[in-house]
XYZ file of C-alpha atoms in Angstrom:
157
model
C -0.020 -0.078 -0.015
C 1.416 3.425 -1.005
C -0.481 6.057 0.900
C -0.730 9.748 1.098
C -2.570 12.085 3.542
C -3.948 15.147 1.796
C -5.497 17.818 4.001
C -6.679 21.317 4.333
C -6.402 23.051 7.778
C -7.406 26.393 8.726
C -6.653 26.589 12.435
C -4.291 23.700 12.924
C -6.509 20.946 14.310
C -6.824 19.104 10.907
C -3.094 19.423 10.400
C -2.455 17.767 13.748
C -4.542 14.704 12.887
C -3.075 14.571 9.375
C 0.434 14.570 10.687
C -0.439 11.763 13.155
C -1.945 9.639 10.395
C 1.007 10.129 8.203
C 3.411 9.375 10.969
C 1.627 6.184 12.072
C 1.085 5.000 8.502
C 4.492 5.900 7.142
C 2.548 7.843 4.463
C 3.509 10.873 2.502
C 1.653 14.077 3.342
C 0.520 17.085 1.315
C -1.298 20.143 2.438
C -3.924 22.038 0.371
C -3.359 25.734 0.410
C -5.453 28.514 -0.952
C -3.785 31.048 -3.266
C -5.423 33.812 -1.317
C -5.304 32.795 2.348
C -8.362 33.490 4.485
C -7.939 36.763 6.532
C -9.739 38.594 9.207
C -11.251 37.639 12.541
C -12.484 34.070 13.149
C -16.117 35.345 12.810
C -15.146 37.028 9.396
C -13.744 33.722 8.107
C -16.875 31.786 9.381
C -19.093 34.328 7.511
C -17.015 33.961 4.385
C -16.996 30.275 4.697
C -20.719 30.149 4.946
C -21.151 32.245 1.839
C -18.690 30.038 -0.021
C -20.221 26.734 0.952
C -23.816 27.990 0.228
C -22.803 29.223 -3.228
C -20.585 26.233 -4.072
C -17.604 28.494 -4.409
C -14.231 26.799 -4.957
C -11.260 28.987 -4.133
C -8.145 28.751 -6.268
C -5.636 26.395 -4.579
C -1.870 26.018 -5.059
C -0.671 23.104 -7.033
C -0.272 20.091 -4.736
C 3.294 18.699 -4.327
C 2.310 15.061 -5.072
C 1.449 12.895 -8.049
C -1.777 11.174 -7.249
C -1.111 8.329 -9.742
C 1.719 7.245 -7.378
C -0.739 6.224 -4.614
C -3.384 3.671 -4.104
C -4.649 4.910 -0.752
C -5.593 8.510 -0.042
C -6.457 9.833 3.303
C -8.379 13.056 3.054
C -8.792 15.522 6.067
C -10.820 18.693 6.302
C -12.421 20.869 8.961
C -16.214 21.008 8.771
C -17.455 24.261 7.313
C -21.102 24.606 7.502
C -21.861 20.864 7.714
C -19.506 19.848 4.919
C -15.791 19.870 4.100
C -14.084 23.241 3.590
C -14.204 24.980 0.211
C -10.521 24.484 -0.394
C -11.057 20.691 -0.147
C -14.013 21.107 -2.588
C -11.506 22.739 -4.959
C -9.110 19.837 -4.635
C -11.742 17.175 -5.157
C -13.157 18.883 -8.270
C -9.630 18.788 -9.870
C -8.440 15.357 -8.503
C -8.950 12.079 -10.205
C -9.358 9.524 -7.416
C -10.771 6.740 -9.690
C -9.536 3.303 -8.526
C -8.123 4.700 -5.240
C -9.174 3.715 -1.686
C -10.170 6.849 0.219
C -10.330 7.250 3.903
C -11.783 10.661 4.836
C -11.686 12.407 8.240
C -13.248 15.661 9.387
C -12.443 17.919 12.340
C -15.217 20.047 14.010
C -16.238 21.815 17.057
C -19.852 21.332 16.696
C -21.687 19.092 14.244
C -20.263 16.759 11.575
C -23.196 17.409 9.436
C -23.083 15.566 6.123
C -19.285 15.870 5.685
C -18.457 12.176 5.310
C -21.313 11.506 2.966
C -20.134 14.523 0.918
C -16.683 12.996 0.681
C -18.144 9.820 -0.709
C -20.234 11.712 -3.226
C -17.239 13.901 -4.336
C -14.952 10.898 -5.016
C -16.649 9.060 -7.935
C -14.733 5.991 -9.015
C -13.017 5.574 -5.708
C -13.778 3.220 -2.900
C -14.509 5.515 0.079
C -14.111 3.673 3.342
C -15.350 4.414 6.837
C -14.564 8.056 7.813
C -13.540 9.568 11.122
C -15.180 12.426 12.937
C -12.665 14.277 15.273
C -14.259 16.676 17.746
C -12.538 19.666 19.273
C -13.446 22.356 21.687
C -11.217 25.146 20.358
C -7.736 23.658 20.353
C -8.643 20.969 22.839
C -9.308 17.608 21.266
C -12.452 15.906 22.538
C -12.208 12.604 20.600
C -9.902 10.212 22.463
C -6.558 9.404 20.948
C -7.275 5.744 21.108
C -10.378 6.157 18.770
C -8.170 8.089 16.373
C -5.410 5.432 16.463
C -7.935 2.588 15.931
C -9.168 4.218 12.801
C -5.650 5.018 11.568
C -4.620 1.322 12.267
C -7.663 0.046 10.344
C -6.267 1.666 7.185
C -3.218 -0.786 7.135
């Protein structure tokens, strides 16, 4: 199995989980970055995120430093923005061809997962999307136990 963790992180929580997964799996890792970073207060970004999600907006993202054809397993991570994955992940998924890949999604959130994991499955046509993981936070404090995250990661092997 050749695996890569591809993630978008706004506040750092998703990055933390992505790095743990890559480390435990011995996988490569790549971060999705928007060309124009989100700016302003947390509330400003939340408002902008709501507008983007509701309109289906896909921000321009920087080229990913990875060749997807080199991997058979893709772990995707995103924070939940208005009950789905972040617009930057939406941009990536619209550009990426994950046909024939096995995909394991995870989402970080401080409230409600919404339909994020179902949306990952819908956005990955031709891929075999496996059981996802919901990782809860309260601010920067992780609520989901490390053991639950480790069990999910080890199930990917």
